[in-house]
């Protein structure tokens, strides 16, 4: 008999802010489709709700924090830091998660992104003798901002403030019985800072996210493009994503023969980005479904400055047969795995040189290594990988 699995993540669809909740729902739904008894718990700004979604029982729990995770920008830095500090002892969410555990009675608790979720929930599972698998999808256990990135650039170590605001997480991580990560870098960094060293090496694994692009099926054929070579960017428009680097690189390209489509929304004032693009063949096209952008571009650019744990847009581009020029950082480099398509993060000259080379060569074909990436990120492949993790834990 297959075990009962309870996933826990900060959010769960249809409430989507980033990639983590999409990845968790894809995994849960793939498991449900294979006959597993699967549930997911998440936070909500309203009252508790239990519902069914695509074969998955979803428990939405009142968050119990000082304010909702999407309202952080409306509060002062001091208020945010105090709220983060208090989150570490959020006994209300421990109690509510305990009620979910008692109702669903899982064999395994599988936790994911813990942004704004107190690790007190691990105590609730441990008190009931339920083993915990944790998947590292960000740096939230190490960093108060979850990214290990500041305005001055990537963090080279853990700052005192982050150590204070996450001290309970470092204590509680010993409750985890098995750890997986979406990338080698995010796993090795946690190990380097003293997290999960107690977990036996054979219970520490890298399992990539499921990647699926709506409208891109097995028989998908990318439209034939004409006209100028079209580069694309997909995602949040913010400094750590390297959009400034991309626009500065574009300034170094020839005046004709190319264009750049930027799909996404800016955090804060978009005016500085529009100023960097002034006079260039650059279009800001707002939020777009991935396939809408991929069908219009010859090459995606992923210029992140921070060490993205994986890089969902890169996986999605490979699914849609779009090659990617990416920053040699974190999970982006792990996916692309071809130096010819990688550039140092923050180096606009190197990025411009790679883009210019593409203009000289002409339209590229599907990305090298696409079959490897697609095979590793199907819902079935990811579900099988986690089935092995659970089986090892329960044997």
PDB file of N, CA and C in Angstrom, residues 319-354:
ATOM      1  N   UNK A 319      11.805  22.899 -22.262  1.00  0.00           N
ATOM      2  CA  UNK A 319      10.594  22.178 -22.652  1.00  0.00           C
ATOM      3  C   UNK A 319      10.063  22.699 -23.992  1.00  0.00           C
ATOM      4  N   UNK A 320      10.127  24.011 -24.184  1.00  0.00           N
ATOM      5  CA  UNK A 320       9.574  24.652 -25.384  1.00  0.00           C
ATOM      6  C   UNK A 320      10.601  24.792 -26.515  1.00  0.00           C
ATOM      7  N   UNK A 321      11.739  24.063 -26.390  1.00  0.00           N
ATOM      8  CA  UNK A 321      12.754  24.013 -27.452  1.00  0.00           C
ATOM      9  C   UNK A 321      13.462  25.350 -27.666  1.00  0.00           C
ATOM     10  N   UNK A 322      13.568  26.149 -26.606  1.00  0.00           N
ATOM     11  CA  UNK A 322      14.227  27.455 -26.685  1.00  0.00           C
ATOM     12  C   UNK A 322      15.567  27.385 -25.968  1.00  0.00           C
ATOM     13  N   UNK A 323      16.676  27.679 -26.637  1.00  0.00           N
ATOM     14  CA  UNK A 323      17.977  27.692 -25.956  1.00  0.00           C
ATOM     15  C   UNK A 323      18.071  28.872 -24.989  1.00  0.00           C
ATOM     16  N   UNK A 324      19.007  28.768 -24.037  1.00  0.00           N
ATOM     17  CA  UNK A 324      19.118  29.773 -22.979  1.00  0.00           C
ATOM     18  C   UNK A 324      20.571  30.199 -22.802  1.00  0.00           C
ATOM     19  N   UNK A 325      20.778  31.513 -22.802  1.00  0.00           N
ATOM     20  CA  UNK A 325      22.040  32.072 -22.324  1.00  0.00           C
ATOM     21  C   UNK A 325      21.830  32.374 -20.844  1.00  0.00           C
ATOM     22  N   UNK A 326      22.638  31.771 -19.986  1.00  0.00           N
ATOM     23  CA  UNK A 326      22.400  31.913 -18.558  1.00  0.00           C
ATOM     24  C   UNK A 326      23.633  32.323 -17.787  1.00  0.00           C
ATOM     25  N   UNK A 327      23.380  32.858 -16.591  1.00  0.00           N
ATOM     26  CA  UNK A 327      24.472  33.213 -15.682  1.00  0.00           C
ATOM     27  C   UNK A 327      25.070  31.943 -15.089  1.00  0.00           C
ATOM     28  N   UNK A 328      26.375  31.936 -14.959  1.00  0.00           N
ATOM     29  CA  UNK A 328      27.064  30.789 -14.375  1.00  0.00           C
ATOM     30  C   UNK A 328      26.938  30.851 -12.848  1.00  0.00           C
ATOM     31  N   UNK A 329      25.722  30.601 -12.377  1.00  0.00           N
ATOM     32  CA  UNK A 329      25.454  30.684 -10.943  1.00  0.00           C
ATOM     33  C   UNK A 329      24.335  29.730 -10.576  1.00  0.00           C
ATOM     34  N   UNK A 330      24.507  29.052  -9.434  1.00  0.00           N
ATOM     35  CA  UNK A 330      23.459  28.214  -8.889  1.00  0.00           C
ATOM     36  C   UNK A 330      22.905  27.206  -9.865  1.00  0.00           C
ATOM     37  N   UNK A 331      21.596  26.995  -9.760  1.00  0.00           N
ATOM     38  CA  UNK A 331      20.931  25.978 -10.549  1.00  0.00           C
ATOM     39  C   UNK A 331      20.862  26.264 -12.028  1.00  0.00           C
ATOM     40  N   UNK A 332      20.972  27.520 -12.428  1.00  0.00           N
ATOM     41  CA  UNK A 332      20.941  27.843 -13.854  1.00  0.00           C
ATOM     42  C   UNK A 332      22.088  27.143 -14.570  1.00  0.00           C
ATOM     43  N   UNK A 333      23.277  27.215 -13.986  1.00  0.00           N
ATOM     44  CA  UNK A 333      24.439  26.565 -14.585  1.00  0.00           C
ATOM     45  C   UNK A 333      24.298  25.047 -14.555  1.00  0.00           C
ATOM     46  N   UNK A 334      23.661  24.518 -13.518  1.00  0.00           N
ATOM     47  CA  UNK A 334      23.474  23.071 -13.418  1.00  0.00           C
ATOM     48  C   UNK A 334      22.582  22.555 -14.537  1.00  0.00           C
ATOM     49  N   UNK A 335      21.585  23.325 -14.929  1.00  0.00           N
ATOM     50  CA  UNK A 335      20.676  22.901 -15.994  1.00  0.00           C
ATOM     51  C   UNK A 335      21.361  23.005 -17.355  1.00  0.00           C
ATOM     52  N   UNK A 336      21.957  24.154 -17.641  1.00  0.00           N
ATOM     53  CA  UNK A 336      22.524  24.394 -18.974  1.00  0.00           C
ATOM     54  C   UNK A 336      23.747  23.516 -19.214  1.00  0.00           C
ATOM     55  N   UNK A 337      24.643  23.440 -18.235  1.00  0.00           N
ATOM     56  CA  UNK A 337      25.791  22.521 -18.266  1.00  0.00           C
ATOM     57  C   UNK A 337      26.591  22.597 -19.566  1.00  0.00           C
ATOM     58  N   UNK A 338      26.708  23.776 -20.151  1.00  0.00           N
ATOM     59  CA  UNK A 338      27.467  23.972 -21.391  1.00  0.00           C
ATOM     60  C   UNK A 338      28.092  25.361 -21.326  1.00  0.00           C
ATOM     61  N   UNK A 339      29.401  25.413 -21.150  1.00  0.00           N
ATOM     62  CA  UNK A 339      30.086  26.692 -20.963  1.00  0.00           C
ATOM     63  C   UNK A 339      29.845  27.678 -22.086  1.00  0.00           C
ATOM     64  N   UNK A 340      29.577  27.178 -23.281  1.00  0.00           N
ATOM     65  CA  UNK A 340      29.363  28.076 -24.415  1.00  0.00           C
ATOM     66  C   UNK A 340      28.120  28.937 -24.225  1.00  0.00           C
ATOM     67  N   UNK A 341      27.213  28.488 -23.379  1.00  0.00           N
ATOM     68  CA  UNK A 341      25.960  29.216 -23.165  1.00  0.00           C
ATOM     69  C   UNK A 341      25.895  29.869 -21.789  1.00  0.00           C
ATOM     70  N   UNK A 342      27.029  29.887 -21.078  1.00  0.00           N
ATOM     71  CA  UNK A 342      27.072  30.463 -19.738  1.00  0.00           C
ATOM     72  C   UNK A 342      28.004  31.668 -19.697  1.00  0.00           C
ATOM     73  N   UNK A 343      27.625  32.674 -18.882  1.00  0.00           N
ATOM     74  CA  UNK A 343      28.442  33.880 -18.730  1.00  0.00           C
ATOM     75  C   UNK A 343      28.553  34.207 -17.246  1.00  0.00           C
ATOM     76  N   UNK A 344      29.597  34.902 -16.823  1.00  0.00           N
ATOM     77  CA  UNK A 344      29.702  35.281 -15.415  1.00  0.00           C
ATOM     78  C   UNK A 344      28.549  36.197 -14.999  1.00  0.00           C
ATOM     79  N   UNK A 345      27.942  35.969 -13.851  1.00  0.00           N
ATOM     80  CA  UNK A 345      26.838  36.843 -13.417  1.00  0.00           C
ATOM     81  C   UNK A 345      27.306  38.280 -13.252  1.00  0.00           C
ATOM     82  N   UNK A 346      26.497  39.217 -13.748  1.00  0.00           N
ATOM     83  CA  UNK A 346      26.804  40.636 -13.610  1.00  0.00           C
ATOM     84  C   UNK A 346      27.779  41.182 -14.636  1.00  0.00           C
ATOM     85  N   UNK A 347      28.215  40.372 -15.595  1.00  0.00           N
ATOM     86  CA  UNK A 347      29.206  40.793 -16.595  1.00  0.00           C
ATOM     87  C   UNK A 347      28.492  41.129 -17.899  1.00  0.00           C
ATOM     88  N   UNK A 348      28.130  42.408 -18.074  1.00  0.00           N
ATOM     89  CA  UNK A 348      27.374  42.788 -19.269  1.00  0.00           C
ATOM     90  C   UNK A 348      28.185  42.638 -20.548  1.00  0.00           C
ATOM     91  N   UNK A 349      29.502  42.831 -20.469  1.00  0.00           N
ATOM     92  CA  UNK A 349      30.343  42.685 -21.666  1.00  0.00           C
ATOM     93  C   UNK A 349      30.350  41.234 -22.149  1.00  0.00           C
ATOM     94  N   UNK A 350      30.492  40.295 -21.201  1.00  0.00           N
ATOM     95  CA  UNK A 350      30.488  38.886 -21.578  1.00  0.00           C
ATOM     96  C   UNK A 350      29.121  38.464 -22.110  1.00  0.00           C
ATOM     97  N   UNK A 351      28.054  38.968 -21.503  1.00  0.00           N
ATOM     98  CA  UNK A 351      26.712  38.646 -21.976  1.00  0.00           C
ATOM     99  C   UNK A 351      26.494  39.213 -23.368  1.00  0.00           C
ATOM    100  N   UNK A 352      26.920  40.454 -23.594  1.00  0.00           N
ATOM    101  CA  UNK A 352      26.780  41.057 -24.923  1.00  0.00           C
ATOM    102  C   UNK A 352      27.559  40.267 -25.958  1.00  0.00           C
ATOM    103  N   UNK A 353      28.743  39.788 -25.597  1.00  0.00           N
ATOM    104  CA  UNK A 353      29.553  39.018 -26.534  1.00  0.00           C
ATOM    105  C   UNK A 353      28.845  37.729 -26.929  1.00  0.00           C
ATOM    106  N   UNK A 354      28.196  37.075 -25.971  1.00  0.00           N
ATOM    107  CA  UNK A 354      27.488  35.829 -26.280  1.00  0.00           C
ATOM    108  C   UNK A 354      26.258  36.108 -27.129  1.00  0.00           C
TER     109      UNK A 354
END
